[in-house]
mmCIF file of C-alpha atoms in Angstrom:
data_model
loop_
_atom_site.group_PDB
_atom_site.id
_atom_site.type_symbol
_atom_site.label_atom_id
_atom_site.label_comp_id
_atom_site.label_asym_id
_atom_site.label_seq_id
_atom_site.Cartn_x
_atom_site.Cartn_y
_atom_site.Cartn_z
ATOM 1 C CA MET A 287 0.000 0.000 0.000
ATOM 2 C CA LYS A 288 1.025 3.619 -0.454
ATOM 3 C CA ALA A 289 2.137 5.659 2.534
ATOM 4 C CA VAL A 290 4.048 8.798 3.462
ATOM 5 C CA GLY A 291 6.677 8.433 6.167
ATOM 6 C CA LEU A 292 10.257 8.975 7.238
ATOM 7 C CA TYR A 293 13.443 7.194 8.278
ATOM 8 C CA ARG A 294 15.230 10.257 9.651
ATOM 9 C CA TYR A 295 13.926 13.234 11.611
ATOM 10 C CA LEU A 296 14.818 16.262 9.535
ATOM 11 C CA PRO A 297 13.861 19.893 8.855
ATOM 12 C CA ILE A 298 10.853 20.050 6.580
ATOM 13 C CA ASP A 299 12.866 21.609 3.715
ATOM 14 C CA ASP A 300 15.115 18.529 3.572
ATOM 15 C CA PRO A 301 14.165 16.317 0.574
ATOM 16 C CA GLU A 302 14.055 13.254 2.877
ATOM 17 C CA SER A 303 11.947 14.809 5.634
ATOM 18 C CA LEU A 304 8.870 13.016 4.268
ATOM 19 C CA LEU A 305 8.962 10.279 1.638
ATOM 20 C CA ASP A 306 6.475 8.537 -0.635
ATOM 21 C CA LEU A 307 6.680 4.860 0.324
ATOM 22 C CA THR A 308 5.241 1.448 -0.465
ATOM 23 C CA ILE A 309 4.804 -0.684 2.668
ATOM 24 C CA PRO A 310 2.948 -3.941 3.512
ATOM 25 C CA LYS A 311 -0.795 -3.740 4.035
ATOM 26 C CA PRO A 312 -1.621 -4.777 7.644
ATOM 27 C CA GLN A 313 -4.401 -7.080 8.842
ATOM 28 C CA ALA A 314 -6.957 -6.448 11.570
ATOM 29 C CA THR A 315 -6.785 -8.570 14.739
ATOM 30 C CA ASN A 316 -8.201 -8.411 18.277
ATOM 31 C CA LYS A 317 -9.945 -5.009 18.756
ATOM 32 C CA ASP A 318 -8.341 -3.325 15.748
ATOM 33 C CA LEU A 319 -10.134 -2.042 12.668
ATOM 34 C CA LEU A 320 -8.384 -1.897 9.317
ATOM 35 C CA VAL A 321 -9.569 1.376 7.783
ATOM 36 C CA ARG A 322 -9.262 2.413 4.160
ATOM 37 C CA VAL A 323 -8.139 6.002 4.635
ATOM 38 C CA LYS A 324 -10.053 8.505 2.509
ATOM 39 C CA ALA A 325 -8.844 11.779 4.041
ATOM 40 C CA ILE A 326 -6.461 13.067 6.697
ATOM 41 C CA SER A 327 -5.650 16.342 8.388
ATOM 42 C CA VAL A 328 -2.385 17.650 9.807
ATOM 43 C CA ASN A 329 -1.779 18.846 13.356
ATOM 44 C CA PRO A 330 1.105 20.413 15.309
ATOM 45 C CA VAL A 331 1.795 16.989 16.853
ATOM 46 C CA ASP A 332 2.881 15.784 13.395
ATOM 47 C CA THR A 333 5.506 18.505 13.118
ATOM 48 C CA LYS A 334 6.704 17.957 16.697
ATOM 49 C CA ILE A 335 7.189 14.228 16.193
ATOM 50 C CA ARG A 336 8.847 14.800 12.808
ATOM 51 C CA GLY A 337 11.115 17.554 14.179
ATOM 52 C CA PRO A 338 14.913 17.112 13.941
ATOM 53 C CA LYS A 339 16.561 14.644 16.335
ATOM 54 C CA ASP A 340 19.391 12.116 16.242
ATOM 55 C CA LYS A 341 17.420 8.991 15.510
ATOM 56 C CA VAL A 342 17.192 6.720 12.479
ATOM 57 C CA GLU A 343 14.286 4.312 12.016
ATOM 58 C CA GLU A 344 14.932 0.800 10.684
ATOM 59 C CA GLN A 345 11.315 0.621 9.537
ATOM 60 C CA PRO A 346 9.558 3.713 8.196
ATOM 61 C CA LYS A 347 7.749 5.864 10.724
ATOM 62 C CA ILE A 348 4.289 6.868 9.502
ATOM 63 C CA LEU A 349 2.820 10.084 10.902
ATOM 64 C CA GLY A 350 -0.756 11.344 10.845
ATOM 65 C CA TRP A 351 -3.257 11.463 13.698
ATOM 66 C CA ASP A 352 -6.507 12.522 12.066
ATOM 67 C CA ALA A 353 -8.348 10.324 9.600
ATOM 68 C CA ALA A 354 -11.698 9.588 8.025
ATOM 69 C CA GLY A 355 -12.341 6.441 6.034
ATOM 70 C CA ILE A 356 -14.200 3.171 5.566
ATOM 71 C CA VAL A 357 -13.780 0.028 7.671
ATOM 72 C CA GLU A 358 -12.158 -2.671 5.509
ATOM 73 C CA GLU A 359 -11.703 -5.428 8.117
ATOM 74 C CA VAL A 360 -12.489 -5.939 11.800
ATOM 75 C CA GLY A 361 -10.512 -7.912 14.376
ATOM 76 C CA GLU A 362 -12.014 -10.998 15.970
ATOM 77 C CA ASN A 363 -12.861 -9.141 19.203
ATOM 78 C CA CYS A 364 -14.493 -6.088 17.608
ATOM 79 C CA THR A 365 -18.114 -5.369 18.527
ATOM 80 C CA LEU A 366 -18.627 -1.692 17.650
ATOM 81 C CA PHE A 367 -18.097 -1.668 13.871
ATOM 82 C CA GLN A 368 -18.320 -3.838 10.796
ATOM 83 C CA PRO A 369 -16.861 -3.668 7.280
ATOM 84 C CA GLY A 370 -18.352 -0.834 5.263
ATOM 85 C CA ASP A 371 -18.885 1.514 8.201
ATOM 86 C CA GLU A 372 -17.727 5.094 7.639
ATOM 87 C CA VAL A 373 -15.596 6.268 10.550
ATOM 88 C CA PHE A 374 -13.350 9.027 11.887
ATOM 89 C CA TYR A 375 -10.675 9.053 14.579
ATOM 90 C CA ALA A 376 -7.378 10.525 15.786
ATOM 91 C CA GLY A 377 -5.618 7.251 16.571
ATOM 92 C CA ALA A 378 -2.749 6.678 19.002
ATOM 93 C CA ALA A 379 0.605 8.458 19.091
ATOM 94 C CA ASN A 380 2.415 5.273 20.143
ATOM 95 C CA ARG A 381 1.340 3.432 16.971
ATOM 96 C CA GLN A 382 1.812 4.089 13.281
ATOM 97 C CA GLY A 383 -0.108 7.085 12.019
ATOM 98 C CA ALA A 384 -2.784 7.292 9.340
ATOM 99 C CA ASN A 385 -0.805 8.718 6.400
ATOM 100 C CA SER A 386 -1.264 5.443 4.544
ATOM 101 C CA GLU A 387 -3.866 3.841 2.305
ATOM 102 C CA PHE A 388 -4.877 1.415 5.071
ATOM 103 C CA HIS A 389 -4.512 1.940 8.812
ATOM 104 C CA LEU A 390 -4.970 -0.107 11.997
ATOM 105 C CA VAL A 391 -6.757 1.552 14.911
ATOM 106 C CA ASP A 392 -8.382 0.310 18.118
ATOM 107 C CA GLU A 393 -12.152 0.496 17.622
ATOM 108 C CA ARG A 394 -12.629 1.944 21.120
ATOM 109 C CA ILE A 395 -11.140 5.287 19.995
ATOM 110 C CA VAL A 396 -13.124 5.455 16.727
ATOM 111 C CA GLY A 397 -16.446 7.171 16.039
ATOM 112 C CA LYS A 398 -19.121 6.900 13.354
ATOM 113 C CA LYS A 399 -18.528 9.540 10.679
ATOM 114 C CA PRO A 400 -21.049 12.415 10.591
ATOM 115 C CA SER A 401 -23.536 11.605 7.832
ATOM 116 C CA THR A 402 -23.778 15.234 6.675
ATOM 117 C CA LEU A 403 -20.053 15.732 5.949
ATOM 118 C CA ASP A 404 -17.748 14.412 3.251
ATOM 119 C CA PHE A 405 -14.548 12.610 4.216
ATOM 120 C CA ALA A 406 -12.326 15.682 3.810
ATOM 121 C CA ALA A 407 -14.366 17.875 6.143
ATOM 122 C CA THR A 408 -14.719 14.997 8.602
ATOM 123 C CA ALA A 409 -10.945 14.510 8.735
ATOM 124 C CA SER A 410 -10.580 18.045 10.098
ATOM 125 C CA LEU A 411 -12.387 17.080 13.301
ATOM 126 C CA PRO A 412 -11.110 14.140 15.389
ATOM 127 C CA LEU A 413 -7.960 15.302 17.209
ATOM 128 C CA THR A 414 -9.094 18.870 17.766
ATOM 129 C CA SER A 415 -12.661 18.003 18.710
ATOM 130 C CA LEU A 416 -11.551 15.290 21.145
ATOM 131 C CA THR A 417 -9.027 17.668 22.702
ATOM 132 C CA ALA A 418 -11.602 20.435 23.078
ATOM 133 C CA TYR A 419 -14.288 18.037 24.327
ATOM 134 C CA GLU A 420 -12.034 16.452 26.959
ATOM 135 C CA ALA A 421 -10.692 19.840 28.063
ATOM 136 C CA LEU A 422 -14.142 21.364 28.540
ATOM 137 C CA PHE A 423 -16.162 18.450 29.876
ATOM 138 C CA GLU A 424 -13.577 16.302 31.677
ATOM 139 C CA HIS A 425 -10.917 18.731 32.904
ATOM 140 C CA LEU A 426 -12.778 22.021 33.312
ATOM 141 C CA GLY A 427 -15.804 20.121 34.591
ATOM 142 C CA LEU A 428 -18.429 21.768 32.405
ATOM 143 C CA THR A 429 -21.749 20.043 31.780
ATOM 144 C CA GLN A 430 -24.058 20.038 28.790
ATOM 145 C CA ASN A 431 -26.859 21.304 31.018
ATOM 146 C CA LYS A 432 -27.189 24.844 29.683
ATOM 147 C CA SER A 433 -28.970 26.145 32.777
ATOM 148 C CA GLU A 434 -25.819 25.494 34.832
ATOM 149 C CA ASN A 435 -23.740 27.709 32.535
ATOM 150 C CA VAL A 436 -25.768 30.912 32.628
ATOM 151 C CA GLY A 437 -23.410 33.810 33.282
ATOM 152 C CA LYS A 438 -20.288 31.624 33.201
ATOM 153 C CA LYS A 439 -17.350 32.997 31.192
ATOM 154 C CA LEU A 440 -14.621 31.106 29.323
ATOM 155 C CA LEU A 441 -11.398 32.621 27.981
ATOM 156 C CA ILE A 442 -9.774 30.698 25.109
ATOM 157 C CA VAL A 443 -6.163 31.634 24.424
ATOM 158 C CA ASN A 444 -5.461 31.198 20.682
ATOM 159 C CA GLY A 445 -9.004 30.823 19.469
ATOM 160 C CA ALA A 446 -8.212 30.605 15.745
ATOM 161 C CA GLY A 447 -6.200 27.375 15.828
ATOM 162 C CA GLY A 448 -7.649 23.929 15.278
ATOM 163 C CA VAL A 449 -8.581 23.199 18.902
ATOM 164 C CA GLY A 450 -9.746 26.744 19.583
ATOM 165 C CA SER A 451 -12.034 26.701 16.561
ATOM 166 C CA VAL A 452 -13.901 23.681 17.937
ATOM 167 C CA ALA A 453 -13.737 24.750 21.589
ATOM 168 C CA ILE A 454 -15.492 28.042 20.806
ATOM 169 C CA GLN A 455 -18.346 26.170 19.160
ATOM 170 C CA LEU A 456 -18.664 23.568 21.910
ATOM 171 C CA ALA A 457 -18.686 26.279 24.578
ATOM 172 C CA LYS A 458 -21.343 28.288 22.746
ATOM 173 C CA SER A 459 -23.455 25.145 22.297
ATOM 174 C CA ILE A 460 -23.820 25.013 26.097
ATOM 175 C CA ASP A 461 -24.438 28.766 26.447
ATOM 176 C CA LEU A 462 -21.109 29.912 27.903
ATOM 177 C CA THR A 463 -19.946 33.463 27.267
ATOM 178 C CA VAL A 464 -16.761 33.028 25.222
ATOM 179 C CA VAL A 465 -13.832 35.424 25.024
ATOM 180 C CA ALA A 466 -11.258 34.288 22.448
ATOM 181 C CA THR A 467 -7.834 35.722 21.792
ATOM 182 C CA ALA A 468 -6.636 36.598 18.287
ATOM 183 C CA SER A 469 -4.222 39.233 17.060
ATOM 184 C CA ARG A 470 -4.612 39.545 13.284
ATOM 185 C CA PRO A 471 -7.666 40.803 11.355
ATOM 186 C CA GLU A 472 -8.094 37.426 9.647
ATOM 187 C CA THR A 473 -7.897 35.473 12.923
ATOM 188 C CA ARG A 474 -10.241 37.891 14.669
ATOM 189 C CA ASP A 475 -12.748 37.393 11.855
ATOM 190 C CA TRP A 476 -12.308 33.610 12.075
ATOM 191 C CA VAL A 477 -13.029 33.359 15.816
ATOM 192 C CA LYS A 478 -16.085 35.563 15.446
ATOM 193 C CA LYS A 479 -17.267 33.208 12.693
ATOM 194 C CA GLN A 480 -16.900 30.292 15.119
ATOM 195 C CA GLY A 481 -19.161 32.116 17.578
ATOM 196 C CA ALA A 482 -16.892 33.980 20.013
ATOM 197 C CA ASP A 483 -18.767 36.716 21.894
ATOM 198 C CA PHE A 484 -15.676 38.885 22.393
ATOM 199 C CA VAL A 485 -12.140 38.965 20.980
ATOM 200 C CA ILE A 486 -9.033 40.247 22.761
ATOM 201 C CA ASP A 487 -5.360 40.336 21.749
ATOM 202 C CA HIS A 488 -3.015 37.770 23.330
ATOM 203 C CA HIS A 489 -0.058 40.104 22.688
ATOM 204 C CA GLN A 490 -1.468 42.489 25.284
ATOM 205 C CA ASP A 491 -2.331 42.080 28.966
ATOM 206 C CA PHE A 492 -5.669 40.345 29.480
ATOM 207 C CA ALA A 493 -7.049 42.260 32.486
ATOM 208 C CA PRO A 494 -7.422 45.759 30.953
ATOM 209 C CA GLN A 495 -8.905 44.278 27.781
ATOM 210 C CA LEU A 496 -11.465 42.327 29.798
ATOM 211 C CA GLN A 497 -12.314 45.448 31.771
ATOM 212 C CA LYS A 498 -13.190 47.190 28.511
ATOM 213 C CA ILE A 499 -15.899 44.559 27.943
ATOM 214 C CA ASN A 500 -17.102 44.846 31.550
ATOM 215 C CA MET A 501 -15.371 41.725 32.867
ATOM 216 C CA THR A 502 -13.013 41.585 35.816
ATOM 217 C CA GLU A 503 -12.513 37.824 35.795
ATOM 218 C CA VAL A 504 -13.405 34.615 33.972
ATOM 219 C CA ASP A 505 -14.565 31.300 35.417
ATOM 220 C CA TYR A 506 -12.572 29.107 33.040
ATOM 221 C CA ILE A 507 -9.510 29.429 30.842
ATOM 222 C CA LEU A 508 -8.461 27.088 28.052
ATOM 223 C CA CYS A 509 -4.851 27.800 27.089
ATOM 224 C CA LEU A 510 -3.905 26.624 23.605
ATOM 225 C CA HIS A 511 -0.623 28.485 23.099
ATOM 226 C CA SER A 512 2.499 29.385 25.120
ATOM 227 C CA THR A 513 1.424 28.367 28.613
ATOM 228 C CA GLU A 514 4.328 30.031 30.433
ATOM 229 C CA LEU A 515 4.070 33.228 28.365
ATOM 230 C CA HIS A 516 0.463 33.773 29.429
ATOM 231 C CA TRP A 517 0.698 32.251 32.919
ATOM 232 C CA SER A 518 0.745 35.482 34.934
ATOM 233 C CA ALA A 519 -2.017 37.044 32.842
ATOM 234 C CA MET A 520 -4.178 33.929 33.274
ATOM 235 C CA ALA A 521 -3.575 33.818 37.028
ATOM 236 C CA ASP A 522 -4.535 37.474 37.203
ATOM 237 C CA VAL A 523 -7.949 37.078 35.561
ATOM 238 C CA ILE A 524 -9.066 33.622 36.701
ATOM 239 C CA ALA A 525 -11.928 33.821 39.194
ATOM 240 C CA PRO A 526 -11.644 32.462 42.729
ATOM 241 C CA LEU A 527 -12.240 28.680 42.538
ATOM 242 C CA GLY A 528 -11.836 28.968 38.769
ATOM 243 C CA LYS A 529 -10.176 26.391 36.531
ATOM 244 C CA ILE A 530 -7.386 26.653 33.955
ATOM 245 C CA CYS A 531 -6.651 23.899 31.447
ATOM 246 C CA SER A 532 -3.723 23.903 29.016
ATOM 247 C CA ILE A 533 -2.746 21.633 26.150
ATOM 248 C CA VAL A 534 0.708 23.205 25.610
ATOM 249 C CA GLU A 535 3.766 21.862 27.428
ATOM 250 C CA THR A 536 5.862 24.457 29.237
ATOM 251 C CA GLU A 537 9.407 25.215 28.138
ATOM 252 C CA LYS A 538 10.123 27.051 31.395
ATOM 253 C CA PRO A 539 8.769 26.525 34.937
ATOM 254 C CA VAL A 540 5.605 28.382 35.924
ATOM 255 C CA GLU A 541 4.773 29.715 39.376
ATOM 256 C CA LEU A 542 1.904 27.513 40.487
ATOM 257 C CA GLY A 543 1.694 29.529 43.706
ATOM 258 C CA LEU A 544 0.022 32.357 41.788
ATOM 259 C CA LEU A 545 -3.186 30.286 41.910
ATOM 260 C CA LYS A 546 -3.097 29.497 45.648
ATOM 261 C CA ASP A 547 -4.840 32.592 47.004
ATOM 262 C CA LYS A 548 -7.783 31.972 44.676
ATOM 263 C CA SER A 549 -7.842 28.187 45.235
ATOM 264 C CA ALA A 550 -7.839 27.963 41.461
ATOM 265 C CA THR A 551 -7.268 24.648 39.669
ATOM 266 C CA PHE A 552 -4.739 23.941 36.934
ATOM 267 C CA THR A 553 -5.015 20.825 34.783
ATOM 268 C CA TRP A 554 -3.495 19.413 31.606
ATOM 269 C CA GLU A 555 -5.321 17.968 28.608
ATOM 270 C CA PHE A 556 -3.447 15.545 26.338
ATOM 271 C CA MET A 557 -5.644 13.631 23.940
ATOM 272 C CA PHE A 558 -3.203 10.721 23.671
ATOM 273 C CA THR A 559 -3.084 10.012 27.423
ATOM 274 C CA LYS A 560 -5.852 7.419 27.169
ATOM 275 C CA SER A 561 -4.272 5.476 24.293
ATOM 276 C CA ASN A 562 -0.751 5.832 25.713
ATOM 277 C CA TYR A 563 -1.835 4.344 29.047
ATOM 278 C CA GLN A 564 -4.711 2.138 27.795
ATOM 279 C CA THR A 565 -7.237 3.761 30.110
ATOM 280 C CA ASN A 566 -10.848 4.878 29.508
ATOM 281 C CA LEU A 567 -10.501 4.244 25.769
ATOM 282 C CA ILE A 568 -14.233 3.847 25.193
ATOM 283 C CA THR A 569 -14.834 7.463 26.222
ATOM 284 C CA GLN A 570 -13.200 8.634 22.996
ATOM 285 C CA HIS A 571 -15.569 6.433 20.976
ATOM 286 C CA ASN A 572 -18.486 7.993 22.861
ATOM 287 C CA PHE A 573 -17.153 11.546 22.554
ATOM 288 C CA LEU A 574 -16.600 11.221 18.783
ATOM 289 C CA ASN A 575 -20.113 9.865 18.361
ATOM 290 C CA ASP A 576 -21.423 12.887 20.270
ATOM 291 C CA ILE A 577 -19.374 15.211 18.064
ATOM 292 C CA ALA A 578 -20.879 13.510 14.986
ATOM 293 C CA ARG A 579 -24.375 13.936 16.450
ATOM 294 C CA MET A 580 -23.743 17.642 17.045
ATOM 295 C CA ILE A 581 -22.393 18.084 13.507
ATOM 296 C CA ASP A 582 -25.450 16.389 11.984
ATOM 297 C CA ALA A 583 -27.747 18.467 14.208
ATOM 298 C CA LYS A 584 -25.911 21.603 13.026
ATOM 299 C CA GLU A 585 -25.002 22.515 16.596
ATOM 300 C CA ILE A 586 -21.347 22.785 15.528
ATOM 301 C CA HIS A 587 -19.558 22.729 12.171
ATOM 302 C CA ALA A 588 -16.303 21.402 10.713
ATOM 303 C CA THR A 589 -13.238 23.645 10.865
ATOM 304 C CA ILE A 590 -11.623 22.743 7.546
ATOM 305 C CA ASN A 591 -10.006 25.851 6.072
ATOM 306 C CA GLN A 592 -7.636 24.536 3.382
ATOM 307 C CA ASN A 593 -7.584 21.381 1.226
ATOM 308 C CA TYR A 594 -4.082 20.625 -0.047
ATOM 309 C CA GLY A 595 -5.223 17.891 -2.446
ATOM 310 C CA PRO A 596 -3.953 14.289 -2.726
ATOM 311 C CA ILE A 597 -2.103 12.574 0.117
ATOM 312 C CA ASN A 598 1.558 12.510 -0.892
ATOM 313 C CA ALA A 599 4.932 13.648 0.445
ATOM 314 C CA GLU A 600 4.971 16.891 -1.525
ATOM 315 C CA ASN A 601 1.594 18.071 -0.242
ATOM 316 C CA LEU A 602 2.283 16.922 3.316
ATOM 317 C CA LYS A 603 5.554 18.886 3.327
ATOM 318 C CA LYS A 604 3.587 21.997 2.348
ATOM 319 C CA ALA A 605 1.145 21.352 5.180
ATOM 320 C CA HIS A 606 3.935 20.821 7.736
ATOM 321 C CA LYS A 607 5.663 24.001 6.589
ATOM 322 C CA GLN A 608 2.434 25.974 6.958
ATOM 323 C CA LEU A 609 1.874 24.633 10.478
ATOM 324 C CA GLU A 610 5.431 25.465 11.457
ATOM 325 C CA SER A 611 4.841 29.086 10.393
ATOM 326 C CA ASP A 612 2.517 29.373 13.431
ATOM 327 C CA THR A 613 -0.021 31.311 11.362
ATOM 328 C CA THR A 614 -2.455 28.523 10.471
ATOM 329 C CA ILE A 615 -6.164 29.235 10.801
ATOM 330 C CA GLY A 616 -8.521 26.285 11.225
ATOM 331 C CA LYS A 617 -7.492 22.921 9.752
ATOM 332 C CA ILE A 618 -5.551 21.703 6.695
ATOM 333 C CA VAL A 619 -6.791 18.497 5.074
ATOM 334 C CA LEU A 620 -5.638 16.179 2.294
ATOM 335 C CA GLU A 621 -7.740 13.526 0.595
ATOM 336 C CA ASN A 622 -7.174 10.367 -1.471
ATOM 337 C CA PHE A 623 -3.907 8.833 -2.611
ATOM 338 C CA ALA A 624 -2.904 9.882 -6.120
#
């Protein structure tokens, strides 16, 4: 089968950073599905894993943790899907990725594809929607009972990225007041399109900007960029007993004591924790099915912004380069193997 992968971890401009490959087609066993991949999207995790390091793979490493496709085979212990089902998923970071014609994935982290979307639009959803869903409903402790969210305020740092684009929509679907950060005209327009009530600039201090929109504090913060850079500003505006969740690892230590006086909570969200540690896997199946339901009910929409065409090394290099520019809005997708 065709695939795109690497043997060495190189800068994206290196001709061997990503390669068009032919590798053996796997078979489904146990709880694995074999999925015929129809479309993929690209995320920052792809560029981080591909980033330069002194390691050479004996067998090609396949990246890609967002896919939509059709179930080709099911393992002998599968109960959730059958051949012919249309599915979407983010997969597991400790297994081969989905940048291949066929891909093995544990059925417990797979959802039924939304019936109202094509494969390309669907592929824009899994990783970012799971991350946003887990952050809001598991880590920040929000509920889908709208009456409990009246008057509650959420600040999303970096609202125009892939996760932010979904998080804004999910938060608005449960009637939160959403403040999103964006600094460029095009990103400000994008977050407003996703439903943000207010937009502030993450290059400026949060507190005075919130005061201009008659807010002195927020109940929740979802940090999607530069945790340590925004740490003091977040600690300043989080409400007493409020909660902060981040998906971005820190490069420098942060002063956790800034949250003590307010008894505020800090928590991490990492979508691959469950697959890495083989815990609570079925929740991702359930969450993806709920995302699909919300898509089909038009409560939220896909965040595809650019389609780079067929799945091959050339187009994936362009997508990686765009992501590494740190200016990407929404999601980049690719579909079908040329």
